[in-house]
Backbone as JSON Lines, residues from 0, in Angstrom:
{"i":0,"aa":"X","n":[65.64,14.58,-46.97],"ca":[66.16,13.83,-48.1],"c":[67.31,14.63,-48.72]}
{"i":1,"aa":"X","n":[68.43,13.96,-48.95],"ca":[69.61,14.62,-49.48],"c":[69.42,14.93,-50.96]}
{"i":2,"aa":"X","n":[69.72,16.17,-51.33],"ca":[69.74,16.58,-52.73],"c":[71.12,17.14,-53.01]}
{"i":3,"aa":"X","n":[71.74,16.71,-54.09],"ca":[73.06,17.21,-54.45],"c":[74.16,16.3,-53.96]}
{"i":4,"aa":"X","n":[75.41,16.72,-54.25],"ca":[76.56,15.87,-53.94],"c":[77.63,16.58,-53.11]}
{"i":5,"aa":"X","n":[77.28,17.64,-52.42],"ca":[78.29,18.39,-51.67],"c":[78.81,17.65,-50.45]}
{"i":6,"aa":"X","n":[78.14,16.59,-50.01],"ca":[78.56,15.88,-48.8],"c":[78.92,14.42,-49.06]}
{"i":7,"aa":"X","n":[79.32,14.08,-50.29],"ca":[79.62,12.69,-50.61],"c":[80.79,12.15,-49.8]}
{"i":8,"aa":"X","n":[81.72,13.0,-49.4],"ca":[82.85,12.56,-48.6],"c":[82.47,12.1,-47.21]}
{"i":9,"aa":"X","n":[81.29,12.49,-46.75],"ca":[80.82,12.08,-45.43],"c":[79.98,10.81,-45.5]}
{"i":10,"aa":"X","n":[79.73,10.33,-46.73],"ca":[78.93,9.12,-46.88],"c":[77.46,9.36,-47.1]}
{"i":11,"aa":"X","n":[77.06,10.6,-47.35],"ca":[75.65,10.86,-47.66],"c":[75.54,11.23,-49.14]}
{"i":12,"aa":"X","n":[74.61,10.57,-49.82],"ca":[74.49,10.71,-51.26],"c":[73.07,11.13,-51.64]}
{"i":13,"aa":"X","n":[72.94,11.62,-52.87],"ca":[71.64,12.04,-53.39],"c":[70.59,10.95,-53.14]}
{"i":14,"aa":"X","n":[69.46,11.34,-52.56],"ca":[68.37,10.42,-52.29],"c":[68.4,9.79,-50.9]}
{"i":15,"aa":"X","n":[69.54,9.87,-50.2],"ca":[69.61,9.35,-48.84],"c":[68.69,10.16,-47.93]}
{"i":16,"aa":"X","n":[68.25,9.53,-46.87],"ca":[67.5,10.24,-45.82],"c":[68.45,10.51,-44.68]}
{"i":17,"aa":"X","n":[68.38,11.7,-44.11],"ca":[69.22,12.01,-42.95],"c":[68.34,12.16,-41.73]}
{"i":18,"aa":"X","n":[68.87,11.71,-40.6],"ca":[68.18,11.83,-39.32],"c":[68.8,13.02,-38.6]}
{"i":19,"aa":"X","n":[67.95,13.91,-38.13],"ca":[68.4,15.15,-37.51],"c":[67.88,15.22,-36.08]}
{"i":20,"aa":"X","n":[68.76,15.58,-35.16],"ca":[68.36,15.8,-33.77],"c":[68.43,17.29,-33.49]}
{"i":21,"aa":"X","n":[67.28,17.9,-33.34],"ca":[67.22,19.35,-33.1],"c":[67.48,19.71,-31.64]}
{"i":22,"aa":"X","n":[67.54,18.7,-30.77],"ca":[67.77,18.99,-29.35],"c":[69.26,19.08,-29.02]}
{"i":23,"aa":"X","n":[70.13,18.64,-29.92],"ca":[71.57,18.69,-29.66],"c":[72.13,20.07,-29.94]}
{"i":24,"aa":"X","n":[73.07,20.49,-29.11],"ca":[73.79,21.73,-29.38],"c":[74.92,21.43,-30.35]}
{"i":25,"aa":"X","n":[74.97,22.1,-31.49],"ca":[76.02,21.81,-32.47],"c":[77.39,22.23,-31.94]}
{"i":26,"aa":"X","n":[78.39,21.39,-32.21],"ca":[79.77,21.67,-31.82],"c":[80.66,21.54,-33.05]}
{"i":27,"aa":"X","n":[81.89,21.99,-32.9],"ca":[82.87,21.93,-33.98],"c":[82.91,20.54,-34.59]}
{"i":28,"aa":"X","n":[82.88,20.49,-35.9],"ca":[83.03,19.27,-36.7],"c":[81.75,18.44,-36.83]}
{"i":29,"aa":"X","n":[80.65,18.85,-36.2],"ca":[79.37,18.17,-36.43],"c":[78.92,18.39,-37.87]}
{"i":30,"aa":"X","n":[78.19,17.43,-38.4],"ca":[77.49,17.66,-39.66],"c":[76.11,18.18,-39.26]}
{"i":31,"aa":"X","n":[75.75,19.32,-39.84],"ca":[74.53,20.01,-39.42],"c":[73.66,20.33,-40.63]}
{"i":32,"aa":"X","n":[72.39,20.56,-40.33],"ca":[71.48,21.16,-41.3],"c":[71.38,22.62,-40.9]}
{"i":33,"aa":"X","n":[71.7,23.49,-41.84],"ca":[71.64,24.92,-41.59],"c":[70.64,25.55,-42.56]}
{"i":34,"aa":"X","n":[70.11,26.68,-42.16],"ca":[69.22,27.45,-43.02],"c":[69.94,28.77,-43.33]}
{"i":35,"aa":"X","n":[70.2,28.99,-44.61],"ca":[70.86,30.22,-45.05],"c":[69.92,30.91,-46.03]}
{"i":36,"aa":"X","n":[69.51,32.12,-45.66],"ca":[68.58,32.87,-46.51],"c":[67.39,32.01,-46.95]}
{"i":37,"aa":"X","n":[66.81,31.29,-46.01],"ca":[65.63,30.44,-46.2],"c":[65.87,29.19,-47.05]}
{"i":38,"aa":"X","n":[67.13,28.84,-47.32],"ca":[67.46,27.6,-48.03],"c":[68.16,26.65,-47.07]}
{"i":39,"aa":"X","n":[67.74,25.38,-47.08],"ca":[68.37,24.37,-46.23],"c":[69.62,23.82,-46.9]}
{"i":40,"aa":"X","n":[70.66,23.56,-46.1],"ca":[71.88,22.95,-46.6],"c":[72.46,22.03,-45.52]}
{"i":41,"aa":"X","n":[73.14,20.98,-45.95],"ca":[73.82,20.07,-45.03],"c":[75.31,20.27,-45.23]}
{"i":42,"aa":"X","n":[76.01,20.6,-44.15],"ca":[77.45,20.85,-44.22],"c":[78.09,20.5,-42.88]}
{"i":43,"aa":"X","n":[79.43,20.44,-42.89],"ca":[80.19,20.24,-41.65],"c":[80.43,21.6,-41.01]}
{"i":44,"aa":"X","n":[80.16,21.71,-39.72],"ca":[80.31,22.96,-38.98],"c":[81.75,23.11,-38.52]}
{"i":45,"aa":"X","n":[82.37,24.22,-38.87],"ca":[83.75,24.52,-38.5],"c":[83.74,25.74,-37.58]}
{"i":46,"aa":"X","n":[84.27,25.57,-36.36],"ca":[84.21,26.64,-35.36],"c":[85.58,27.01,-34.8]}
{"i":47,"aa":"X","n":[86.63,26.81,-35.56],"ca":[87.97,27.12,-35.02],"c":[88.34,28.57,-35.29]}
{"i":48,"aa":"X","n":[89.2,28.83,-36.26],"ca":[89.67,30.19,-36.51],"c":[88.61,31.09,-37.14]}
{"i":49,"aa":"X","n":[87.61,30.48,-37.74],"ca":[86.47,31.22,-38.3],"c":[85.28,30.28,-38.32]}
{"i":50,"aa":"X","n":[84.11,30.83,-38.51],"ca":[82.9,30.0,-38.56],"c":[82.59,29.73,-40.02]}
{"i":51,"aa":"X","n":[82.59,28.43,-40.36],"ca":[82.3,28.03,-41.73],"c":[81.38,26.83,-41.76]}
{"i":52,"aa":"X","n":[80.68,26.7,-42.86],"ca":[79.96,25.48,-43.19],"c":[80.75,24.87,-44.35]}
{"i":53,"aa":"X","n":[81.33,23.69,-44.1],"ca":[82.24,23.09,-45.07],"c":[81.62,21.88,-45.76]}
{"i":54,"aa":"X","n":[81.68,21.86,-47.09],"ca":[81.21,20.69,-47.82],"c":[82.21,19.55,-47.69]}
{"i":55,"aa":"X","n":[81.8,18.36,-48.03],"ca":[82.67,17.19,-48.04],"c":[82.89,16.74,-49.48]}
{"i":56,"aa":"X","n":[83.05,17.7,-50.36],"ca":[83.31,17.44,-51.77],"c":[84.2,18.59,-52.25]}
{"i":57,"aa":"X","n":[85.4,18.29,-52.77],"ca":[86.32,19.36,-53.16],"c":[85.82,20.22,-54.32]}
{"i":58,"aa":"X","n":[84.74,19.83,-54.97],"ca":[84.17,20.64,-56.05],"c":[83.4,21.85,-55.52]}
{"i":59,"aa":"X","n":[83.2,21.92,-54.21],"ca":[82.42,23.0,-53.59],"c":[83.29,23.8,-52.63]}
{"i":60,"aa":"X","n":[82.95,25.06,-52.45],"ca":[83.67,25.95,-51.55],"c":[82.96,26.03,-50.2]}
{"i":61,"aa":"X","n":[83.72,26.25,-49.11],"ca":[83.08,26.49,-47.81],"c":[82.28,27.78,-47.82]}
{"i":62,"aa":"X","n":[81.31,27.84,-46.94],"ca":[80.53,29.06,-46.74],"c":[81.03,29.69,-45.45]}
{"i":63,"aa":"X","n":[81.69,30.84,-45.57],"ca":[82.18,31.56,-44.4],"c":[81.06,32.45,-43.89]}
{"i":64,"aa":"X","n":[80.79,32.33,-42.6],"ca":[79.67,33.07,-42.03],"c":[80.14,34.42,-41.51]}
{"i":65,"aa":"X","n":[79.38,35.43,-41.85],"ca":[79.67,36.79,-41.4],"c":[78.35,37.45,-41.03]}
{"i":66,"aa":"X","n":[78.44,38.68,-40.6],"ca":[77.25,39.4,-40.17],"c":[76.21,39.61,-41.26]}
{"i":67,"aa":"X","n":[76.65,39.55,-42.53],"ca":[75.7,39.78,-43.62],"c":[74.88,38.54,-43.97]}
{"i":68,"aa":"X","n":[75.28,37.39,-43.47],"ca":[74.62,36.13,-43.83],"c":[73.55,35.8,-42.8]}
{"i":69,"aa":"X","n":[72.32,35.59,-43.28],"ca":[71.23,35.17,-42.41],"c":[71.27,33.65,-42.3]}
{"i":70,"aa":"X","n":[71.84,33.13,-41.19],"ca":[72.05,31.69,-41.04],"c":[71.66,31.26,-39.65]}
{"i":71,"aa":"X","n":[71.05,30.05,-39.58],"ca":[70.82,29.43,-38.28],"c":[71.0,27.93,-38.43]}
{"i":72,"aa":"X","n":[71.47,27.29,-37.37],"ca":[71.62,25.84,-37.36],"c":[70.26,25.25,-37.01]}
{"i":73,"aa":"X","n":[69.77,24.39,-37.86],"ca":[68.44,23.8,-37.69],"c":[68.5,22.5,-36.91]}
{"i":74,"aa":"X","n":[69.63,21.77,-37.0],"ca":[69.77,20.51,-36.28],"c":[71.08,19.83,-36.6]}
{"i":75,"aa":"X","n":[71.41,18.81,-35.81],"ca":[72.64,18.04,-35.98],"c":[72.27,16.7,-36.63]}
{"i":76,"aa":"X","n":[73.0,16.35,-37.67],"ca":[72.76,15.07,-38.35],"c":[73.32,13.95,-37.48]}
{"i":77,"aa":"X","n":[72.49,12.95,-37.2],"ca":[72.92,11.83,-36.35],"c":[73.0,10.51,-37.1]}
{"i":78,"aa":"X","n":[72.38,10.42,-38.28],"ca":[72.4,9.16,-39.03],"c":[72.02,9.42,-40.48]}
{"i":79,"aa":"X","n":[72.43,8.5,-41.34],"ca":[72.05,8.52,-42.75],"c":[71.39,7.19,-43.07]}
{"i":80,"aa":"X","n":[70.26,7.24,-43.76],"ca":[69.55,6.03,-44.17],"c":[69.6,5.98,-45.7]}
{"i":81,"aa":"X","n":[70.11,4.88,-46.22],"ca":[70.23,4.73,-47.67],"c":[69.24,3.69,-48.16]}
{"i":82,"aa":"X","n":[68.51,4.05,-49.21],"ca":[67.6,3.1,-49.86],"c":[68.34,2.49,-51.04]}
{"i":83,"aa":"X","n":[68.24,1.18,-51.16],"ca":[68.9,0.49,-52.28],"c":[67.92,0.24,-53.39]}
């Protein structure tokens, strides 16, 4: 279930349900669920000049991944379900 508004530009909003496929290998520009220091987050995966998790809301900053960050990709988002 989506909490927060960091991905509103991708069409996922607070309260939406996201469908995650853990069998897919994440690639550049996928929207992924990542675990950073035991906290789950949904962001766009950027794998070009640097590795980042990018929000889809200009009010938030990207998370640049480095050796100090404990991060793993938990799955690739494949769909969003919205309840009206």
